[in-house]
mmCIF file of C-alpha atoms and ligand atoms in Angstrom:
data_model
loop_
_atom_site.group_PDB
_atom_site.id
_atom_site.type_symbol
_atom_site.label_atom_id
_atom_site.label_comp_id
_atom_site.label_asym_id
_atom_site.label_seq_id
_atom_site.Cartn_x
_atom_site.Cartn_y
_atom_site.Cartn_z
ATOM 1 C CA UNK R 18 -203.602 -65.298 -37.680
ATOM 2 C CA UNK R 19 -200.376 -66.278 -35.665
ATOM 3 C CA UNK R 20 -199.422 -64.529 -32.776
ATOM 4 C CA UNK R 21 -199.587 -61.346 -32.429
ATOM 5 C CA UNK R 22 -201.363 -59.933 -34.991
ATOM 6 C CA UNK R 23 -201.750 -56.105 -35.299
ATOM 7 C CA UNK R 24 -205.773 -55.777 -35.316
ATOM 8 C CA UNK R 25 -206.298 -57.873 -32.075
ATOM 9 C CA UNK R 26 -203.028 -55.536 -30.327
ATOM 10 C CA UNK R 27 -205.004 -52.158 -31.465
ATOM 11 C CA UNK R 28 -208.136 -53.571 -30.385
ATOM 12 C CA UNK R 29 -206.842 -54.840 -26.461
ATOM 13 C CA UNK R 30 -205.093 -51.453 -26.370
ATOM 14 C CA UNK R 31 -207.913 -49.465 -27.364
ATOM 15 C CA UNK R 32 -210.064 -51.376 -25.108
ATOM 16 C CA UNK R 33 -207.210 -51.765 -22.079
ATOM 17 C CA UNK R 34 -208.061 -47.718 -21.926
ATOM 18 C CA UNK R 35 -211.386 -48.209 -21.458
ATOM 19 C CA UNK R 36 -211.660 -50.395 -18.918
ATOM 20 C CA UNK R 37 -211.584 -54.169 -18.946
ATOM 21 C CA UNK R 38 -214.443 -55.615 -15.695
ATOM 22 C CA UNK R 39 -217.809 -53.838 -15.410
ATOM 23 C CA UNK R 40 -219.741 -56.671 -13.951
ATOM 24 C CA UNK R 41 -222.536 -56.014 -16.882
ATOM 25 C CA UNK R 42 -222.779 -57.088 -20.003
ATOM 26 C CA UNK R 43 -221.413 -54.388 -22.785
ATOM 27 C CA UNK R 44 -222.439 -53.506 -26.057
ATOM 28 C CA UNK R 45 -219.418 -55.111 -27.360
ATOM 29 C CA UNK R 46 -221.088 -58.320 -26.588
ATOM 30 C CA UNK R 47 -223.734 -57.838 -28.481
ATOM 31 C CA UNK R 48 -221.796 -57.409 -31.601
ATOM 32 C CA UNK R 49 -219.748 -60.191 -31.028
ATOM 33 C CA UNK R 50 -223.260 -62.560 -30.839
ATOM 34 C CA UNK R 51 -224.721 -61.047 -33.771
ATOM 35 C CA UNK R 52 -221.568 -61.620 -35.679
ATOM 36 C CA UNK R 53 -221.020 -65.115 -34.736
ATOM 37 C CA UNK R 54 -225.193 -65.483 -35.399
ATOM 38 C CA UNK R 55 -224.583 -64.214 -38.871
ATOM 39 C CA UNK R 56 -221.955 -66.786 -39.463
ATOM 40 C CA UNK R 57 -223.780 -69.186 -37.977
ATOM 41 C CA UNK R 58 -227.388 -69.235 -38.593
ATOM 42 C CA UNK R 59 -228.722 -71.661 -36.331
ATOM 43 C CA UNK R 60 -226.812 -69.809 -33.469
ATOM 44 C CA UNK R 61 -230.247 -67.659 -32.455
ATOM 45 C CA UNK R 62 -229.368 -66.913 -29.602
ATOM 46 C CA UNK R 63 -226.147 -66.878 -27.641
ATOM 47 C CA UNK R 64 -224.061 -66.798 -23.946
ATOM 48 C CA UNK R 65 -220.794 -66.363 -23.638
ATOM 49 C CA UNK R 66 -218.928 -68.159 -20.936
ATOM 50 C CA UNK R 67 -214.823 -68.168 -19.993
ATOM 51 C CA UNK R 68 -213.701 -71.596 -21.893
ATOM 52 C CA UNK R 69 -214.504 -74.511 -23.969
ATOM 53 C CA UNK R 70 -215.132 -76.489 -20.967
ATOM 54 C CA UNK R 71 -217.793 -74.523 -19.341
ATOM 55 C CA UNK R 72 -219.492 -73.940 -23.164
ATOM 56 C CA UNK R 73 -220.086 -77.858 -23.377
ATOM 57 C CA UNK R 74 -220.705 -78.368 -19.798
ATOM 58 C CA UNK R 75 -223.389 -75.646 -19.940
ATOM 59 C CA UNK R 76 -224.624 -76.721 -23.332
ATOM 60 C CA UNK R 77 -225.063 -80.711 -21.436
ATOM 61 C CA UNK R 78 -227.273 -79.175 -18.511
ATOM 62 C CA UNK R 79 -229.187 -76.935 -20.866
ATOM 63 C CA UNK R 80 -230.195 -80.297 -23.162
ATOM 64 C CA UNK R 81 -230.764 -82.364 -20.092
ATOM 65 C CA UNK R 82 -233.326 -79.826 -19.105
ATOM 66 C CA UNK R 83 -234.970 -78.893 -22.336
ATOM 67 C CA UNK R 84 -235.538 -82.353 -22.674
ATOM 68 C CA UNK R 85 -236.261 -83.961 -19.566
ATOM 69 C CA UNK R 86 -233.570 -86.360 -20.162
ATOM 70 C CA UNK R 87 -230.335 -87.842 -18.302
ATOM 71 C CA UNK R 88 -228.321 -89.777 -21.137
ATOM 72 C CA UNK R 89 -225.633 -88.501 -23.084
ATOM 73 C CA UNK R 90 -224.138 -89.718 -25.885
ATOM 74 C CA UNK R 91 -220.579 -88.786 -26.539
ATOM 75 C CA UNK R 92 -217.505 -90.349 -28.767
ATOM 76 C CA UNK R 93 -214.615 -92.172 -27.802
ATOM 77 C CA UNK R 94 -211.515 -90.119 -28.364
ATOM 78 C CA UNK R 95 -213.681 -86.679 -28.324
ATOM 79 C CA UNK R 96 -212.674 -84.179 -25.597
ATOM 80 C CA UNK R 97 -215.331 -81.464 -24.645
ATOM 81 C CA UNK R 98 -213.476 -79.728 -21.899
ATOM 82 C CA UNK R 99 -212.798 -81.693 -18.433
ATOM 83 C CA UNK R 100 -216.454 -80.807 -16.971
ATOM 84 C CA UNK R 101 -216.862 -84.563 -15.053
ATOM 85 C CA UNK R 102 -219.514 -85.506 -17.091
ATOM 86 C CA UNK R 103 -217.537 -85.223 -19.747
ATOM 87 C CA UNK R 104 -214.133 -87.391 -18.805
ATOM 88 C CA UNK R 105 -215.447 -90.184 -19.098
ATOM 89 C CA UNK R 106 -213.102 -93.057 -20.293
ATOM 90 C CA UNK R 107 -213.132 -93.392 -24.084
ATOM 91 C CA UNK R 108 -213.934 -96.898 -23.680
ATOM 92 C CA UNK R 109 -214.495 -98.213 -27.483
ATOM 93 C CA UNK R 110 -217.185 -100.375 -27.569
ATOM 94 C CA UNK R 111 -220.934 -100.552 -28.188
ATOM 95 C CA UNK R 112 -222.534 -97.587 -25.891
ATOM 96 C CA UNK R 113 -220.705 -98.497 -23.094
ATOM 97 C CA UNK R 114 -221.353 -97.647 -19.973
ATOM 98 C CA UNK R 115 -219.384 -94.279 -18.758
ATOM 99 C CA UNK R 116 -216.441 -95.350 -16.444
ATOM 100 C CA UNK R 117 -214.882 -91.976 -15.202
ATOM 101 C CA UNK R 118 -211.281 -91.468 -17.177
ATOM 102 C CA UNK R 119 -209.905 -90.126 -13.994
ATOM 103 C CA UNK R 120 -209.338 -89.893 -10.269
ATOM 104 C CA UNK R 121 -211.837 -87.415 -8.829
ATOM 105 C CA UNK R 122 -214.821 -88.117 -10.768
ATOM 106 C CA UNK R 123 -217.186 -90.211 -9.088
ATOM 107 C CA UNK R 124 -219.493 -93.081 -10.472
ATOM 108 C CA UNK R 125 -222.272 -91.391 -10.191
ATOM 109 C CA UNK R 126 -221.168 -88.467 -12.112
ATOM 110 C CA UNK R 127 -220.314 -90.576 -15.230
ATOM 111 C CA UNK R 128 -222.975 -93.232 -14.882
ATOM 112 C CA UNK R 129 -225.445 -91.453 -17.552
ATOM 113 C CA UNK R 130 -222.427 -90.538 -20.433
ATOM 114 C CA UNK R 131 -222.843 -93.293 -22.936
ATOM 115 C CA UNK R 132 -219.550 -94.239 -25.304
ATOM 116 C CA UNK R 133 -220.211 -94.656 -28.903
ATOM 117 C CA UNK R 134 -217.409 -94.894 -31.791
ATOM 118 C CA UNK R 135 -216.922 -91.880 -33.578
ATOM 119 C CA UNK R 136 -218.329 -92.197 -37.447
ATOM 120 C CA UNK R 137 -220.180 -95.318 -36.571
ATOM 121 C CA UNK R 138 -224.042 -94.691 -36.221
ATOM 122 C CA UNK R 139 -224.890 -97.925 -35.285
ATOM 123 C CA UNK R 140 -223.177 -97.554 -32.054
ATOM 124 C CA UNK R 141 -225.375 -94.539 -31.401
ATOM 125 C CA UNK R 142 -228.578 -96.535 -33.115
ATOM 126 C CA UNK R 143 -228.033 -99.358 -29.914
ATOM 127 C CA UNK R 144 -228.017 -96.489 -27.327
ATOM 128 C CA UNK R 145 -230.833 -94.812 -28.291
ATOM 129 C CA UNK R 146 -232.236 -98.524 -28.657
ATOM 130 C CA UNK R 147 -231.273 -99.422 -25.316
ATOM 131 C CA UNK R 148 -232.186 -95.685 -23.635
ATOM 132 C CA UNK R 149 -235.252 -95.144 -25.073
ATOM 133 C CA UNK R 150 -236.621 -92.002 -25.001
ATOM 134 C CA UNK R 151 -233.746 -91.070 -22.458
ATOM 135 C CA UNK R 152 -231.001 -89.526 -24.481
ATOM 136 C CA UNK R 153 -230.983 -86.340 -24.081
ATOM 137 C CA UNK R 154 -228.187 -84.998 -26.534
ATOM 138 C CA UNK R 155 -225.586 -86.424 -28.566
ATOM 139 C CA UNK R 156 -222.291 -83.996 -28.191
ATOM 140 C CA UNK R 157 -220.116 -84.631 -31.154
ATOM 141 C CA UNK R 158 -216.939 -82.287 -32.318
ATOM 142 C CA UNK R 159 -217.965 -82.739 -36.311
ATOM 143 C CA UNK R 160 -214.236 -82.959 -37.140
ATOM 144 C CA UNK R 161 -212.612 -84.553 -34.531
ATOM 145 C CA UNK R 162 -209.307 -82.849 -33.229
ATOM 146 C CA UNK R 163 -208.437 -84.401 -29.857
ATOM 147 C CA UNK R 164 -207.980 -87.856 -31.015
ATOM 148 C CA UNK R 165 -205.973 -86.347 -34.157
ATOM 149 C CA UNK R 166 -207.576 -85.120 -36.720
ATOM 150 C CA UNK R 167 -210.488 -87.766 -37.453
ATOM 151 C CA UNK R 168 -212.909 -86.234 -40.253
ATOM 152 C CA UNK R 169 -216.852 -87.303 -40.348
ATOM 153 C CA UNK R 170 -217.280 -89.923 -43.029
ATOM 154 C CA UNK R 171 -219.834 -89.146 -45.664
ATOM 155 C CA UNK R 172 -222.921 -89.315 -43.784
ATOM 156 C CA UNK R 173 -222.284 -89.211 -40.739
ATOM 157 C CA UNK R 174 -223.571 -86.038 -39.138
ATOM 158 C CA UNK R 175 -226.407 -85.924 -41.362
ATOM 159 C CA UNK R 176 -227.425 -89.500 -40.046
ATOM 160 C CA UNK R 177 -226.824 -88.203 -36.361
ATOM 161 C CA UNK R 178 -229.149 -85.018 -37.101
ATOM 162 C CA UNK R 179 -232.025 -87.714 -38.406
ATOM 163 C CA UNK R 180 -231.646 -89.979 -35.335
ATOM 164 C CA UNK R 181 -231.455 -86.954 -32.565
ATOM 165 C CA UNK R 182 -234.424 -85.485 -34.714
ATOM 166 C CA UNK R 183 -236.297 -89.058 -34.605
ATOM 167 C CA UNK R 184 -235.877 -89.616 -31.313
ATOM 168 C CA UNK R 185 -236.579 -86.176 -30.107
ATOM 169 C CA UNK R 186 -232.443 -85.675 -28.195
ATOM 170 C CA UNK R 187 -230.535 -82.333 -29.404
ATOM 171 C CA UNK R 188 -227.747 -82.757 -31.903
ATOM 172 C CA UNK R 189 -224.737 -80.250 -29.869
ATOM 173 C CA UNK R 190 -221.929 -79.787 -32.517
ATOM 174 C CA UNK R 191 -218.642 -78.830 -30.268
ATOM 175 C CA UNK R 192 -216.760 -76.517 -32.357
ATOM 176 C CA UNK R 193 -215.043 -75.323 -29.980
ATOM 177 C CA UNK R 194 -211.613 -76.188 -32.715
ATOM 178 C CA UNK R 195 -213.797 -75.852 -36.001
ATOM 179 C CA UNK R 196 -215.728 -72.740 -35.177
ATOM 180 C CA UNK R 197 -214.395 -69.984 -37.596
ATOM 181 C CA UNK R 198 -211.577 -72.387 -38.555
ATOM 182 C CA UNK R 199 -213.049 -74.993 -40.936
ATOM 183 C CA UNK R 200 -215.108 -72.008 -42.839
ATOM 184 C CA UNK R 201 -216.445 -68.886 -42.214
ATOM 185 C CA UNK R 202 -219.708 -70.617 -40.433
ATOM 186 C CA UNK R 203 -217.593 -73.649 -39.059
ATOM 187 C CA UNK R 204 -218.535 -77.247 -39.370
ATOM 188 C CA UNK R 205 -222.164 -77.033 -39.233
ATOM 189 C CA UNK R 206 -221.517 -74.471 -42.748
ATOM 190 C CA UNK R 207 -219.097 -77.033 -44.528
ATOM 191 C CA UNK R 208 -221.134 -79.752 -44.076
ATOM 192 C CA UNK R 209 -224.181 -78.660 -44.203
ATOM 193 C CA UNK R 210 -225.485 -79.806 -41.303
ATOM 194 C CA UNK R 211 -227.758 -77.604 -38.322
ATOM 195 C CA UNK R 212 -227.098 -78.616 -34.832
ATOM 196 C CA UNK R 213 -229.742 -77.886 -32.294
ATOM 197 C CA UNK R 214 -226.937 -76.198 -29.577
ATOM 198 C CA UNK R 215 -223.291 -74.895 -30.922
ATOM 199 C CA UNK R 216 -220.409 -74.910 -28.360
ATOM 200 C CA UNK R 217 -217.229 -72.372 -29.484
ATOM 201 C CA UNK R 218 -214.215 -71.257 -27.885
ATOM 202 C CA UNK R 219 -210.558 -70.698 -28.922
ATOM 203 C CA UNK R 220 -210.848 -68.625 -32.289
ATOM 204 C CA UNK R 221 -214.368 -66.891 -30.720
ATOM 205 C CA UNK R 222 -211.575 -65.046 -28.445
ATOM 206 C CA UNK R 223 -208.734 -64.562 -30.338
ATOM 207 C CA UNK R 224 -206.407 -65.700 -27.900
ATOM 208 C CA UNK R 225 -207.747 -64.393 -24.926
ATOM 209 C CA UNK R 226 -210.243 -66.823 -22.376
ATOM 210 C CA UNK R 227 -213.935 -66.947 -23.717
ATOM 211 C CA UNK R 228 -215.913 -69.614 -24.728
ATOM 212 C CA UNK R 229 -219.852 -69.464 -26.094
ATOM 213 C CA UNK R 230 -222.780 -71.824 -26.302
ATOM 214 C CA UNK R 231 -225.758 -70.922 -28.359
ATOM 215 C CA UNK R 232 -228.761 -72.221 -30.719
ATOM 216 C CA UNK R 233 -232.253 -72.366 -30.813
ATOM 217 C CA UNK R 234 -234.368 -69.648 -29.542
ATOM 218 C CA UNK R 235 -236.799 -71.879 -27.536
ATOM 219 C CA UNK R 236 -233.835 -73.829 -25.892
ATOM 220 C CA UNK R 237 -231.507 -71.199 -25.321
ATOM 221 C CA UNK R 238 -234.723 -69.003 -23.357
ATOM 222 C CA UNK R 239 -234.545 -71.642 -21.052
ATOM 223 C CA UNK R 240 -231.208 -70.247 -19.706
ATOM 224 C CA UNK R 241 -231.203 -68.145 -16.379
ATOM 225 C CA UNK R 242 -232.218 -65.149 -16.178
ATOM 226 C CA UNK R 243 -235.073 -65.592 -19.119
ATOM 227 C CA UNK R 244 -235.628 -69.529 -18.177
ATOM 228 C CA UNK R 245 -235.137 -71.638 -14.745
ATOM 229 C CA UNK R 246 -231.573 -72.937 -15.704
ATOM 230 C CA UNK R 247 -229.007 -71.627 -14.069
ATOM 231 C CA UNK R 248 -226.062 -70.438 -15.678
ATOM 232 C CA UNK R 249 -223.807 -67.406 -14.588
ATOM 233 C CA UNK R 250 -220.166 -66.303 -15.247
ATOM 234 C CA UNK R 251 -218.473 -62.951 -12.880
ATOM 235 C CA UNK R 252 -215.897 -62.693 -16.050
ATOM 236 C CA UNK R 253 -218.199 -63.946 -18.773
ATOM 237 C CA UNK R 254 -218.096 -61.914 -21.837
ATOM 238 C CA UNK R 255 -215.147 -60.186 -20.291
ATOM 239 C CA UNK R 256 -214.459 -56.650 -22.189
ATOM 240 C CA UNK R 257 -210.962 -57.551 -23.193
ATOM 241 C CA UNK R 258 -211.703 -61.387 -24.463
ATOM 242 C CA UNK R 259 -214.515 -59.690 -26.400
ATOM 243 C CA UNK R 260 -212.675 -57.001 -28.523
ATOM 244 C CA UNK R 261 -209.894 -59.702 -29.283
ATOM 245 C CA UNK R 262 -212.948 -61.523 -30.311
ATOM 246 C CA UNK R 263 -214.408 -59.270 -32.684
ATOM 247 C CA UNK R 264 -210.953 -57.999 -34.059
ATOM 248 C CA UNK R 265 -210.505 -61.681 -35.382
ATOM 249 C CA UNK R 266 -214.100 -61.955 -36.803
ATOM 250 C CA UNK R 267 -213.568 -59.004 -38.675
ATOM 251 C CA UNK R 268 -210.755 -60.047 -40.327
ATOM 252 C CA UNK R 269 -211.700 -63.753 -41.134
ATOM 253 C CA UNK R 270 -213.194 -62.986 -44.636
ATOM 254 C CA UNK R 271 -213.192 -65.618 -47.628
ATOM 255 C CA UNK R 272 -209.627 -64.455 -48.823
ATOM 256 C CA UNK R 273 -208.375 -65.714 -45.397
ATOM 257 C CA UNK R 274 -210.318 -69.039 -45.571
ATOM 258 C CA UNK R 275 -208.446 -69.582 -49.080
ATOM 259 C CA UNK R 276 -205.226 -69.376 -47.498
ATOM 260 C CA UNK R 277 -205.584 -71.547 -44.948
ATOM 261 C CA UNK R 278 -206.892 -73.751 -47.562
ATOM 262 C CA UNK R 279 -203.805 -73.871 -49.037
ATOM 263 C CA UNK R 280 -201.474 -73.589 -46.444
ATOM 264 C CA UNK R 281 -202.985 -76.648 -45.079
ATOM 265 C CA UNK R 282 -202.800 -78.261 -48.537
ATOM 266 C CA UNK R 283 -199.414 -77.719 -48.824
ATOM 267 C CA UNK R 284 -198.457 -78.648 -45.449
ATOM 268 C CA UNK R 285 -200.107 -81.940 -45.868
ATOM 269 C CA UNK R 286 -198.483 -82.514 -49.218
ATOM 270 C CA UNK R 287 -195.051 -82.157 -48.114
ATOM 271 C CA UNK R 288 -195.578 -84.243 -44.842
ATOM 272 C CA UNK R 289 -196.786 -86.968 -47.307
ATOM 273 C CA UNK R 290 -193.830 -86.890 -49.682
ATOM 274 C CA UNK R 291 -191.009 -86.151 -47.101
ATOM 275 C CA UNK R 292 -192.282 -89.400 -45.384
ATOM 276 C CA UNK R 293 -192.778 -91.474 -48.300
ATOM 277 C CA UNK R 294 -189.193 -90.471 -49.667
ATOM 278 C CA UNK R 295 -187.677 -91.880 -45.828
ATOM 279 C CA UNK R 296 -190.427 -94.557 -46.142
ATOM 280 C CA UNK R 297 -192.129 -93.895 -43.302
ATOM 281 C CA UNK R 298 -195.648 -95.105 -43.159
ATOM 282 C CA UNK R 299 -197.640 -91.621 -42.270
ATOM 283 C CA UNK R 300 -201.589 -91.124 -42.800
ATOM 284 C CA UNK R 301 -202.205 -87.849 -43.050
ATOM 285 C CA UNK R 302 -205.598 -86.304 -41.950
ATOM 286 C CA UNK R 303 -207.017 -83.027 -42.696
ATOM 287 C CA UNK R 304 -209.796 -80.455 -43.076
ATOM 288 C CA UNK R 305 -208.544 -77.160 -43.859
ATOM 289 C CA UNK R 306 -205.863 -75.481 -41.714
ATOM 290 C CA UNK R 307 -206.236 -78.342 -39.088
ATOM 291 C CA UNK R 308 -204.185 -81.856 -39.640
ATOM 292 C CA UNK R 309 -202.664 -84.891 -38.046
ATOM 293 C CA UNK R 310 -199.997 -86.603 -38.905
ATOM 294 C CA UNK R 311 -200.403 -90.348 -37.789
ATOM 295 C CA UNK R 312 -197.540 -93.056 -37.662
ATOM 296 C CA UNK R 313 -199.612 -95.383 -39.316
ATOM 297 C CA UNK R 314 -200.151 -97.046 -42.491
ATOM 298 C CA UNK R 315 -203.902 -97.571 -42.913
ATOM 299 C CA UNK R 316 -206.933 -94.671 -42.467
ATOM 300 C CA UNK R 317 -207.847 -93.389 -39.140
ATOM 301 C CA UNK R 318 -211.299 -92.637 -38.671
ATOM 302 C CA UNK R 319 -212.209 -93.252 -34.859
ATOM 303 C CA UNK R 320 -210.297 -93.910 -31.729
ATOM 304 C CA UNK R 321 -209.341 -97.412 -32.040
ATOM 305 C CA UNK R 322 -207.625 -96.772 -35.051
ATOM 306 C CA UNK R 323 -205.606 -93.867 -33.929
ATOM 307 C CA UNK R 324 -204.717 -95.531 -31.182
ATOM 308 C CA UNK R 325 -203.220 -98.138 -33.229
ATOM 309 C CA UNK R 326 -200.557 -95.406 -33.801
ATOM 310 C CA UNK R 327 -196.820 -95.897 -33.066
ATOM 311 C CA UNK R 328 -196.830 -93.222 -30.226
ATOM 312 C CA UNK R 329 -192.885 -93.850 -29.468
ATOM 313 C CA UNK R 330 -192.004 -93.088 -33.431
ATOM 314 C CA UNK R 331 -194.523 -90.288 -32.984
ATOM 315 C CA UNK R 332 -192.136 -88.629 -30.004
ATOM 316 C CA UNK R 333 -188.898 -89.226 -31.491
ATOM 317 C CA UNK R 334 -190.499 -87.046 -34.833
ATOM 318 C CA UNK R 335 -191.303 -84.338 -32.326
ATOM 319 C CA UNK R 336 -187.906 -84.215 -30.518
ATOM 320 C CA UNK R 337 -186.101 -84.487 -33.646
ATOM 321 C CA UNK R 338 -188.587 -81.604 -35.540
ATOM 322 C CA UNK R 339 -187.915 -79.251 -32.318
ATOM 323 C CA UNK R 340 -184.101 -79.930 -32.583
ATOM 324 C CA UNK R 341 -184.113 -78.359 -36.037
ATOM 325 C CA UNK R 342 -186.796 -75.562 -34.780
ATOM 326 C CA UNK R 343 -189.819 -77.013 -36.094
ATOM 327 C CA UNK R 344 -192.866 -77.113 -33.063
ATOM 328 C CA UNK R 345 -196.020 -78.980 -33.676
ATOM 329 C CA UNK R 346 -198.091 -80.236 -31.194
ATOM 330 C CA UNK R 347 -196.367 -83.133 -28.566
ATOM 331 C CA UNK R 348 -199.209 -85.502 -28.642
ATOM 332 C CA UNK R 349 -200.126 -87.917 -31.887
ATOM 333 C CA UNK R 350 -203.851 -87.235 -30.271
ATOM 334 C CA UNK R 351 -203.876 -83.678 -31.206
ATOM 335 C CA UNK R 352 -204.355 -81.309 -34.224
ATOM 336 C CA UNK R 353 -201.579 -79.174 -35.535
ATOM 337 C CA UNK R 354 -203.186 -75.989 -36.895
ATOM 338 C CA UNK R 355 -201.483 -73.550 -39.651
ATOM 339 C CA UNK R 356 -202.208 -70.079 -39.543
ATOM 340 C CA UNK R 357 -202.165 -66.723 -41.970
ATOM 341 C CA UNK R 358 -198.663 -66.189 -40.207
ATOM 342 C CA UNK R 359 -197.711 -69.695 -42.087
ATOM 343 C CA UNK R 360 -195.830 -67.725 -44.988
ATOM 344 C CA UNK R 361 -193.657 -68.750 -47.836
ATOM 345 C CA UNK R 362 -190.428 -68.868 -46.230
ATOM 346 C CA UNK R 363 -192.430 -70.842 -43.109
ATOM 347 C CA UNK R 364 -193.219 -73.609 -45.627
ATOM 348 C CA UNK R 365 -190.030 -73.015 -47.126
ATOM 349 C CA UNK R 366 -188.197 -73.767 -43.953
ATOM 350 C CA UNK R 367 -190.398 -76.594 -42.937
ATOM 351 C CA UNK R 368 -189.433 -78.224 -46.322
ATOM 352 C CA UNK R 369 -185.775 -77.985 -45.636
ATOM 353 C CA UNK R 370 -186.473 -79.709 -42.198
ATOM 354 C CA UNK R 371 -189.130 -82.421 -42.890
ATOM 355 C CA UNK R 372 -186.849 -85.484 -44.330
ATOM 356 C CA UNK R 373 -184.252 -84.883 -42.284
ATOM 357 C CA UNK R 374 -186.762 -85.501 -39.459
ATOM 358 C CA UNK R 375 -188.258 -88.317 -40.902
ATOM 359 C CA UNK R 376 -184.656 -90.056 -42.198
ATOM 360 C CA UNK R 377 -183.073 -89.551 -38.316
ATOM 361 C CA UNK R 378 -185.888 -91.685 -36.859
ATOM 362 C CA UNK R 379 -184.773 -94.491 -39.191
ATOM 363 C CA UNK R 380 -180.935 -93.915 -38.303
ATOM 364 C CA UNK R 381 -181.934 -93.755 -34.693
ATOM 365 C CA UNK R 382 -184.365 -97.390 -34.775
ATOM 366 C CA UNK R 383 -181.641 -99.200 -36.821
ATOM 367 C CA UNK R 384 -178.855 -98.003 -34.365
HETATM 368 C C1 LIG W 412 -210.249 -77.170 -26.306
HETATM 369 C C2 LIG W 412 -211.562 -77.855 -26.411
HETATM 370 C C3 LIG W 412 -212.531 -77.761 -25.403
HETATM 371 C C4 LIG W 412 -212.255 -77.105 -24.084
HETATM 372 O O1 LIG W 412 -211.976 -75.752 -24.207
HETATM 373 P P1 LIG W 412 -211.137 -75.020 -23.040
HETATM 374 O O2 LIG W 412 -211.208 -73.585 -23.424
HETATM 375 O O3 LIG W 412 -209.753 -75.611 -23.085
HETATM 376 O O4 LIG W 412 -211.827 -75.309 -21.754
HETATM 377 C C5 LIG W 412 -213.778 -78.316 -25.630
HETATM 378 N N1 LIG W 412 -214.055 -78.936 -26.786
HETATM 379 C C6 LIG W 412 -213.144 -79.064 -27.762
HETATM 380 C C7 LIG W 412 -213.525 -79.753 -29.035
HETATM 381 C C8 LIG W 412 -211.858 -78.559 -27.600
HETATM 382 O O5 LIG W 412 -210.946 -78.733 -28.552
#
């Protein structure tokens, strides 16, 4: 919704003048869950938390309990926050064995995070092979955004919902990116797909700290004060994070989902032709209002691929786009996302930019 748009203002200023700690839970709260449990149906029950990061870190302990289990199964290239558990190299490889990805995290912390490919189920198949009956959640974002926009192949979440099912692990969708951005009911609404636990952030607060982590009733009563596992947050649900909250929710109706259908459409279309006119080799991948542009000829759909990237092309496109007041993400691993603020004249003005941007990194290799 861009910026600063005028229902989440009203709503912090209206709220600012009521107060914005009470170290209790508020009404406003409750709204907020039941809104993001009518958009999301298998959400039952919900807690809100500060970030992304403690969402999915919470969401891990609550599976590990629930189940009895110590094994995780994450993607290479996925990011679920920078809980340690969670850093773990992105090793490609068959279920490899975690190695931390950075100083700080020790061995022991990693050791049970297993590596599988993202969109390739026999990697998961061989770890719940070779775990058996000790997985106790696969943690997948069901459109990739950290690696660049990967999206699921045909088949690929429903055949990780049969094999957590089968072998009795949770299925935790991170949509902490697709949550409210992908459709009205995220990820687990466009494809069709019901995870057992739900991890959201970023939209849920419109721009101010929250995150959430929610699902199943049974599971989620497990969570301190109903059940045994502790979980507890001084700012959680924080009065001012929660009105932004529910002043985007309120506004993110059908029409909205439309545009940002379109916008994305667009935006992807002219990245396509501007490059192909400079002959640049670009693969373009999108869902929605979220996209990466890779500097790459052939399809990216897991880590490996992406990584097969030209990173230093990549850089120049961002210097040069910024030069001529274009800003899109500095990373070829992350998702650029358009917005209801991504007007006419925006696309308009990225259109006058785009093969200039991609003709001066030819100029500037043949020099
Ligand atoms: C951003 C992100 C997180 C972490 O959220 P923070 O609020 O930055 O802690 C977790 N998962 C995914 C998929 C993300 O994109």
């Amino acid at each position: 919704m861009g910026h600063r748009p005028a229902a989440v203002i009203e709503a912090l200023q209206a709220q600012l003048a009521r107060g914005w700690t009470f170290g209790a839970p508020t009404e406003a709260e409750v709204r907020l869950a039941s809104l993001v449990s009518d958009r999301m149906p298998a959400i039952e029950m919900l807690r809100l938390v500060n970030s992304g990061t403690e969402a999915a870190m919470s969401a891990v302990r609550l599976a590990r309990a629930f189940t009895g289990r110590r094994k995780l199964i994450k993607f290479a290239g996925a990011y679920h926050g920078h809980a340690d558990a969670l850093l773990v190299e992105a090793g490609s490889g068959v279920a490899t064995l975690g190695i931390p990805g950075t100083p700080g995290i020790t061995p022991a912390a990693a050791q049970d995070t297993v590596v599988a490919r993202y969109n390739n189920l026999s990697d998961v198949e061989s770890a719940m092979a070779r775990w058996p009956r000790q997985v106790a959640a696969v943690i997948v974002e069901p459109v990739a955004g950290n690696m660049g926009v990967v999206p699921p192949l045909a088949g690929f979440l429903a055949g990780l919902r049969e094999m957590t099912r089968d072998s009795e692990s949770l299925l935790i969708f991170d949509e902490v990116i697709t949550g409210f951005r992908v459709a009205r009911g995220g990820a687990q609404e466009l494809y069709g797909v019901t995870p057992d636990l739900t991890c959201l952030g970023k939209v849920l607060g419109g721009g101010l700290p929250i995150g959430g982590y929610g699902g199943r009733r049974e599971i989620m009563e497990q969570v301190a004060p109903a059940g045994p596992v502790y979980q507890a947050g001084t700012l959680s649900g924080n009065p001012l994070a929660v009105a932004a909250g529910l002043a985007t929710l309120d506004a993110l109706d059908d029409s909205i989902y439309r545009q940002l259908e379109s916008v994305g459409a667009r935006v992807a279309a002219e990245l396509a032709s501007a490059a192909a006119a400079a002959g640049v080799p670009l693969t373009v991948n999108r869902v929605g209002s979220m996209l990466t542009a890779f500097f790459a000829a052939g399809a990216i759909t897991e880590y490996a691929t992406a990584k097969q990237s030209d990173t230093a092309q990549f850089a120049a496109w961002f210097r040069s786009l910024l030069a001529r007041g274009v800003s899109i993400p500095p990373s070829q691993f992350e998702a650029a996302f358009l917005s209801t603020a991504h007007d006419d004249d925006a696309i308009t003005f990225l259109h006058s930019k785009l093969e200039e941007s991609f003709t001066s990194l030819l100029a500037s290799t043949t020099t």
